[in-house]
Amino acid sequence: MPNSAEQYLNPEVIRNVSRLDLRARFIVEGFLQGLHASPFHGFSVEFSEHRRYSQGDDPKDIDWLVYAKTDRYFVKKFEAETNISGMLLMDLSASMGYTFRQQLNKFEYSICLAAALAYLMIHQQDPVGLMTFDTNINASLPPRSRRSQLAELLGLLSRLSPTGTTDFGTSMKRAAGMLRHRHLMMIFSDLLSDPDQILEGLRYLKHGGHDVILFHVLDEAEVTFPFQGASMMIDPESDESLIVDALGTRPAYLEALKTWRKTLAADALKLGIDYVPLDTSLPFDRALVEYLSQRRARG
């Protein structure tokens, strides 16, 4: 087993841990260990209790102990400022279960990230809930901050499996309609759906006043296209198949992928959404830093 907690940020290592609660804990502990030793040192303090001093704040509220540690001015957050309601939205479509080799598939990778984020939020006393979706909203767990919420949420996540088709746009509309108050919506999906419907669904969330982080999770093979020779490609949701010449197809495929991600990023930017492209080979801390950045921006 690894000597350093940070090694649990590696998906290849975490797949050897069977229990989801331990996966979440190890990922967060590895992340915080790396955060403490990195240029982000002091970020976790700011994240949990403080926000950056800005013009108009009373200088008497500056926390000089934090200034001594970070060389930056921060003020203590009021209780209302520290509370954020988070909602995890998990794509249950069959395509999320795809993997090319024996590693965490897209769904398992997303589940690990969602569990780690829930672990972080509950331990910061932030309410967090869960919605699952395919062509509709399937399960919904309202946000709560009590410790028992973590066990309930992780239990629900561990029982999920990716099956069927998806309708991203309709699901996001339904999600927006179910929430009365502003939330930080953390979406985990491979986004293999109609681009116009994806954009429409995201608009609904933003029009509802929600902050959104879009974790776009692909398999490592989907971003590297390691296939050789004549390869049969099968759509897991429709079972349609196509035989392609992998070598001849690779350049056009990779260019199309690059264009697709750039378009998604540009559309998200216009809507004020954080777009986080990931694949199943990437360490988990990349996504956790994005969460902390979004959390800090709200302060």
Tab-separated table of C-alpha atoms in Angstrom, residues 4-237:
chain	number	residue	atom	x	y	z
A	4	SER	CA	1.983	8.768	1.347
A	5	ALA	CA	-1.652	9.789	1.698
A	6	GLU	CA	-1.251	11.844	-1.485
A	7	GLN	CA	-0.921	8.645	-3.507
A	8	TYR	CA	-4.604	7.977	-2.871
A	9	LEU	CA	-5.304	10.806	-5.314
A	10	ASN	CA	-4.262	8.368	-8.053
A	11	PRO	CA	-7.300	6.503	-9.494
A	12	GLU	CA	-5.154	3.391	-9.993
A	13	VAL	CA	-4.457	3.310	-6.269
A	14	ILE	CA	-7.945	4.175	-5.037
A	15	ARG	CA	-9.518	1.379	-7.102
A	16	ASN	CA	-7.867	-1.073	-4.702
A	17	VAL	CA	-9.969	0.346	-1.863
A	18	SER	CA	-13.369	-1.347	-1.904
A	19	ARG	CA	-15.398	0.780	0.531
A	20	LEU	CA	-16.698	4.112	-0.748
A	21	ASP	CA	-16.451	5.800	2.648
A	22	LEU	CA	-12.756	4.918	2.830
A	23	ARG	CA	-12.206	6.046	-0.760
A	24	ALA	CA	-13.718	9.438	0.088
A	25	ARG	CA	-11.692	9.809	3.272
A	26	PHE	CA	-8.397	8.759	1.677
A	27	ILE	CA	-8.896	11.079	-1.311
A	28	VAL	CA	-9.637	14.068	0.935
A	29	GLU	CA	-6.766	13.300	3.318
A	30	GLY	CA	-4.369	12.971	0.395
A	31	PHE	CA	-5.648	16.204	-1.073
A	32	LEU	CA	-5.338	18.170	2.171
A	33	GLN	CA	-1.840	16.803	2.733
A	34	GLY	CA	-0.806	18.034	-0.709
A	35	LEU	CA	-2.597	21.339	-0.205
A	36	HIS	CA	-0.690	21.970	3.018
A	37	ALA	CA	2.660	21.374	1.302
A	38	SER	CA	1.857	23.303	-1.880
A	39	PRO	CA	1.746	26.992	-2.883
A	40	PHE	CA	-1.945	26.798	-1.929
A	41	HIS	CA	-0.946	26.599	1.752
A	42	GLY	CA	-3.376	28.773	3.693
A	43	PHE	CA	-6.054	28.193	1.049
A	44	SER	CA	-7.866	25.702	3.266
A	45	VAL	CA	-8.035	28.259	6.066
A	46	GLU	CA	-9.490	30.850	3.729
A	47	PHE	CA	-11.856	28.258	2.301
A	48	SER	CA	-13.346	27.268	5.622
A	49	GLU	CA	-13.506	30.414	7.712
A	50	HIS	CA	-12.427	33.541	5.842
A	51	ARG	CA	-12.813	35.607	2.744
A	52	ARG	CA	-10.435	38.093	1.168
A	53	TYR	CA	-10.581	41.634	2.522
A	54	SER	CA	-12.228	44.024	0.059
A	55	GLN	CA	-12.887	47.746	-0.028
A	56	GLY	CA	-15.728	48.632	2.304
A	57	ASP	CA	-14.906	45.983	4.904
A	58	ASP	CA	-14.118	47.227	8.396
A	59	PRO	CA	-10.323	46.995	8.909
A	60	LYS	CA	-11.052	45.974	12.505
A	61	ASP	CA	-12.361	42.646	11.127
A	62	ILE	CA	-9.012	41.692	9.556
A	63	ASP	CA	-7.657	38.457	11.004
A	64	TRP	CA	-4.007	39.266	11.664
A	65	LEU	CA	-3.114	35.670	12.519
A	66	VAL	CA	-4.166	34.609	9.025
A	67	TYR	CA	-2.233	37.558	7.578
A	68	ALA	CA	0.889	36.358	9.410
A	69	LYS	CA	0.513	32.905	7.810
A	70	THR	CA	-0.496	33.925	4.290
A	71	ASP	CA	0.759	37.520	3.851
A	72	ARG	CA	-2.751	38.366	2.602
A	73	TYR	CA	-5.624	40.224	4.233
A	74	PHE	CA	-8.692	38.187	5.186
A	75	VAL	CA	-11.733	38.933	7.289
A	76	LYS	CA	-13.725	36.447	9.298
A	77	LYS	CA	-16.864	35.363	7.511
A	78	PHE	CA	-20.215	35.922	9.128
A	79	GLU	CA	-22.166	32.737	9.788
A	80	ALA	CA	-24.482	33.404	6.827
A	81	GLU	CA	-21.480	33.668	4.512
A	82	THR	CA	-19.978	30.342	5.493
A	83	ASN	CA	-23.072	28.325	4.669
A	84	ILE	CA	-23.424	26.900	1.191
A	85	SER	CA	-25.933	24.325	0.063
A	86	GLY	CA	-24.391	21.875	-2.379
A	87	MET	CA	-26.159	19.456	-4.700
A	88	LEU	CA	-24.379	16.593	-6.435
A	89	LEU	CA	-25.975	15.609	-9.760
A	90	MET	CA	-24.945	12.178	-11.034
A	91	ASP	CA	-25.451	10.979	-14.623
A	92	LEU	CA	-26.786	7.386	-14.609
A	93	SER	CA	-26.650	6.786	-18.366
A	94	ALA	CA	-25.144	3.511	-19.612
A	95	SER	CA	-22.270	5.311	-21.342
A	96	MET	CA	-20.925	6.294	-17.908
A	97	GLY	CA	-20.087	2.618	-17.325
A	98	TYR	CA	-17.623	2.470	-20.220
A	99	THR	CA	-13.960	1.664	-19.671
A	100	PHE	CA	-11.366	0.428	-22.159
A	101	ARG	CA	-9.113	-1.332	-19.665
A	102	GLN	CA	-9.344	-2.560	-16.093
A	103	GLN	CA	-9.533	0.742	-14.238
A	104	LEU	CA	-12.167	2.959	-12.683
A	105	ASN	CA	-14.849	3.589	-15.285
A	106	LYS	CA	-16.356	7.035	-15.738
A	107	PHE	CA	-19.152	6.324	-13.298
A	108	GLU	CA	-16.865	4.931	-10.587
A	109	TYR	CA	-14.487	7.868	-11.028
A	110	SER	CA	-17.412	10.299	-10.687
A	111	ILE	CA	-18.736	8.465	-7.631
A	112	CYS	CA	-15.328	8.784	-5.945
A	113	LEU	CA	-15.224	12.518	-6.669
A	114	ALA	CA	-18.790	13.063	-5.474
A	115	ALA	CA	-18.100	11.107	-2.282
A	116	ALA	CA	-14.944	13.139	-1.599
A	117	LEU	CA	-16.782	16.432	-2.160
A	118	ALA	CA	-19.583	15.303	0.153
A	119	TYR	CA	-16.983	14.362	2.765
A	120	LEU	CA	-15.373	17.806	2.480
A	121	MET	CA	-18.665	19.683	2.688
A	122	ILE	CA	-20.088	17.764	5.642
A	123	HIS	CA	-16.864	18.221	7.593
A	124	GLN	CA	-17.074	21.958	6.876
A	125	GLN	CA	-20.694	21.862	8.137
A	126	ASP	CA	-22.067	22.713	4.698
A	127	PRO	CA	-25.340	21.100	3.623
A	128	VAL	CA	-25.001	18.734	0.664
A	129	GLY	CA	-27.553	16.624	-1.180
A	130	LEU	CA	-27.737	14.329	-4.188
A	131	MET	CA	-29.791	13.972	-7.357
A	132	THR	CA	-29.414	11.196	-9.924
A	133	PHE	CA	-30.611	11.519	-13.500
A	134	ASP	CA	-30.924	9.790	-16.856
A	135	THR	CA	-34.042	10.792	-18.825
A	136	ASN	CA	-35.471	12.236	-15.612
A	137	ILE	CA	-34.567	12.849	-11.973
A	138	ASN	CA	-34.527	9.417	-10.331
A	139	ALA	CA	-33.473	9.883	-6.726
A	140	SER	CA	-33.229	13.034	-4.663
A	141	LEU	CA	-31.678	13.481	-1.238
A	142	PRO	CA	-32.237	17.000	0.201
A	143	PRO	CA	-29.137	18.891	1.386
A	144	ARG	CA	-28.274	18.515	5.069
A	145	SER	CA	-25.097	19.163	7.044
A	146	ARG	CA	-25.440	16.632	9.869
A	147	ARG	CA	-22.912	13.794	10.052
A	148	SER	CA	-25.563	11.118	9.411
A	149	GLN	CA	-26.140	12.731	5.997
A	150	LEU	CA	-22.736	11.554	4.827
A	151	ALA	CA	-23.509	7.916	5.594
A	152	GLU	CA	-26.900	8.190	3.891
A	153	LEU	CA	-25.459	9.905	0.827
A	154	LEU	CA	-22.558	7.472	0.464
A	155	GLY	CA	-24.939	4.553	0.915
A	156	LEU	CA	-27.091	5.840	-1.932
A	157	LEU	CA	-24.072	6.463	-4.164
A	158	SER	CA	-22.710	2.963	-3.553
A	159	ARG	CA	-25.985	1.386	-4.712
A	160	LEU	CA	-26.123	3.244	-8.028
A	161	SER	CA	-25.321	1.753	-11.411
A	162	PRO	CA	-25.272	3.342	-14.888
A	163	THR	CA	-28.004	1.981	-17.167
A	164	GLY	CA	-30.270	3.250	-19.933
A	165	THR	CA	-30.284	6.461	-21.892
A	166	THR	CA	-30.061	10.077	-20.814
A	167	ASP	CA	-31.793	13.379	-21.458
A	168	PHE	CA	-29.470	15.938	-19.933
A	169	GLY	CA	-31.516	19.016	-20.839
A	170	THR	CA	-34.824	17.768	-19.428
A	171	SER	CA	-33.143	16.472	-16.282
A	172	MET	CA	-31.497	19.830	-15.563
A	173	LYS	CA	-34.824	21.623	-16.073
A	174	ARG	CA	-36.468	19.265	-13.581
A	175	ALA	CA	-33.625	19.726	-11.118
A	176	ALA	CA	-33.901	23.514	-11.336
A	177	GLY	CA	-37.656	23.289	-10.787
A	178	MET	CA	-37.239	21.173	-7.650
A	179	LEU	CA	-34.955	23.616	-5.831
A	180	ARG	CA	-36.340	26.789	-4.329
A	181	HIS	CA	-33.099	28.274	-3.070
A	182	ARG	CA	-29.698	28.933	-4.568
A	183	HIS	CA	-27.338	25.936	-4.609
A	184	LEU	CA	-23.878	25.046	-5.773
A	185	MET	CA	-24.724	22.436	-8.419
A	186	MET	CA	-21.909	19.941	-9.016
A	187	ILE	CA	-22.698	17.928	-12.158
A	188	PHE	CA	-20.886	14.708	-13.090
A	189	SER	CA	-21.493	13.558	-16.666
A	190	ASP	CA	-19.773	12.453	-19.858
A	191	LEU	CA	-22.146	14.842	-21.682
A	192	LEU	CA	-22.852	12.334	-24.459
A	193	SER	CA	-26.132	14.015	-25.257
A	194	ASP	CA	-27.493	16.566	-27.700
A	195	PRO	CA	-25.301	19.726	-27.399
A	196	ASP	CA	-28.260	22.089	-27.747
A	197	GLN	CA	-30.141	20.265	-24.990
A	198	ILE	CA	-27.082	20.380	-22.750
A	199	LEU	CA	-26.812	24.127	-23.218
A	200	GLU	CA	-30.537	24.615	-22.620
A	201	GLY	CA	-30.386	22.597	-19.409
A	202	LEU	CA	-27.449	24.605	-18.124
A	203	ARG	CA	-29.289	27.840	-18.899
A	204	TYR	CA	-32.182	26.691	-16.737
A	205	LEU	CA	-29.850	26.124	-13.807
A	206	LYS	CA	-28.279	29.559	-14.171
A	207	HIS	CA	-31.651	31.251	-14.596
A	208	GLY	CA	-32.626	29.617	-11.313
A	209	GLY	CA	-29.777	31.520	-9.671
A	210	HIS	CA	-27.585	28.483	-9.078
A	211	ASP	CA	-23.807	28.325	-9.206
A	212	VAL	CA	-22.670	25.431	-11.383
A	213	ILE	CA	-19.522	23.330	-11.658
A	214	LEU	CA	-19.652	20.989	-14.644
A	215	PHE	CA	-17.316	18.015	-14.248
A	216	HIS	CA	-16.999	16.581	-17.747
A	217	VAL	CA	-15.751	13.044	-17.131
A	218	LEU	CA	-14.447	10.913	-20.002
A	219	ASP	CA	-12.614	7.616	-20.074
A	220	GLU	CA	-8.860	7.793	-20.631
A	221	ALA	CA	-9.327	5.920	-23.936
A	222	GLU	CA	-11.910	8.478	-25.070
A	223	VAL	CA	-9.299	11.232	-24.878
A	224	THR	CA	-6.291	9.279	-26.197
A	225	PHE	CA	-7.919	6.902	-28.736
A	226	PRO	CA	-5.404	4.056	-28.216
A	227	PHE	CA	-7.159	1.621	-30.557
A	228	GLN	CA	-5.358	-0.288	-33.308
A	229	GLY	CA	-6.446	-1.710	-36.655
A	230	ALA	CA	-10.090	-2.369	-37.517
A	231	SER	CA	-12.013	-1.594	-34.320
A	232	MET	CA	-15.689	-2.066	-33.573
A	233	MET	CA	-17.259	0.872	-31.744
A	234	ILE	CA	-20.513	0.140	-29.887
A	235	ASP	CA	-22.881	2.755	-28.502
A	236	PRO	CA	-23.733	1.451	-24.984
A	237	GLU	CA	-27.086	3.221	-24.954
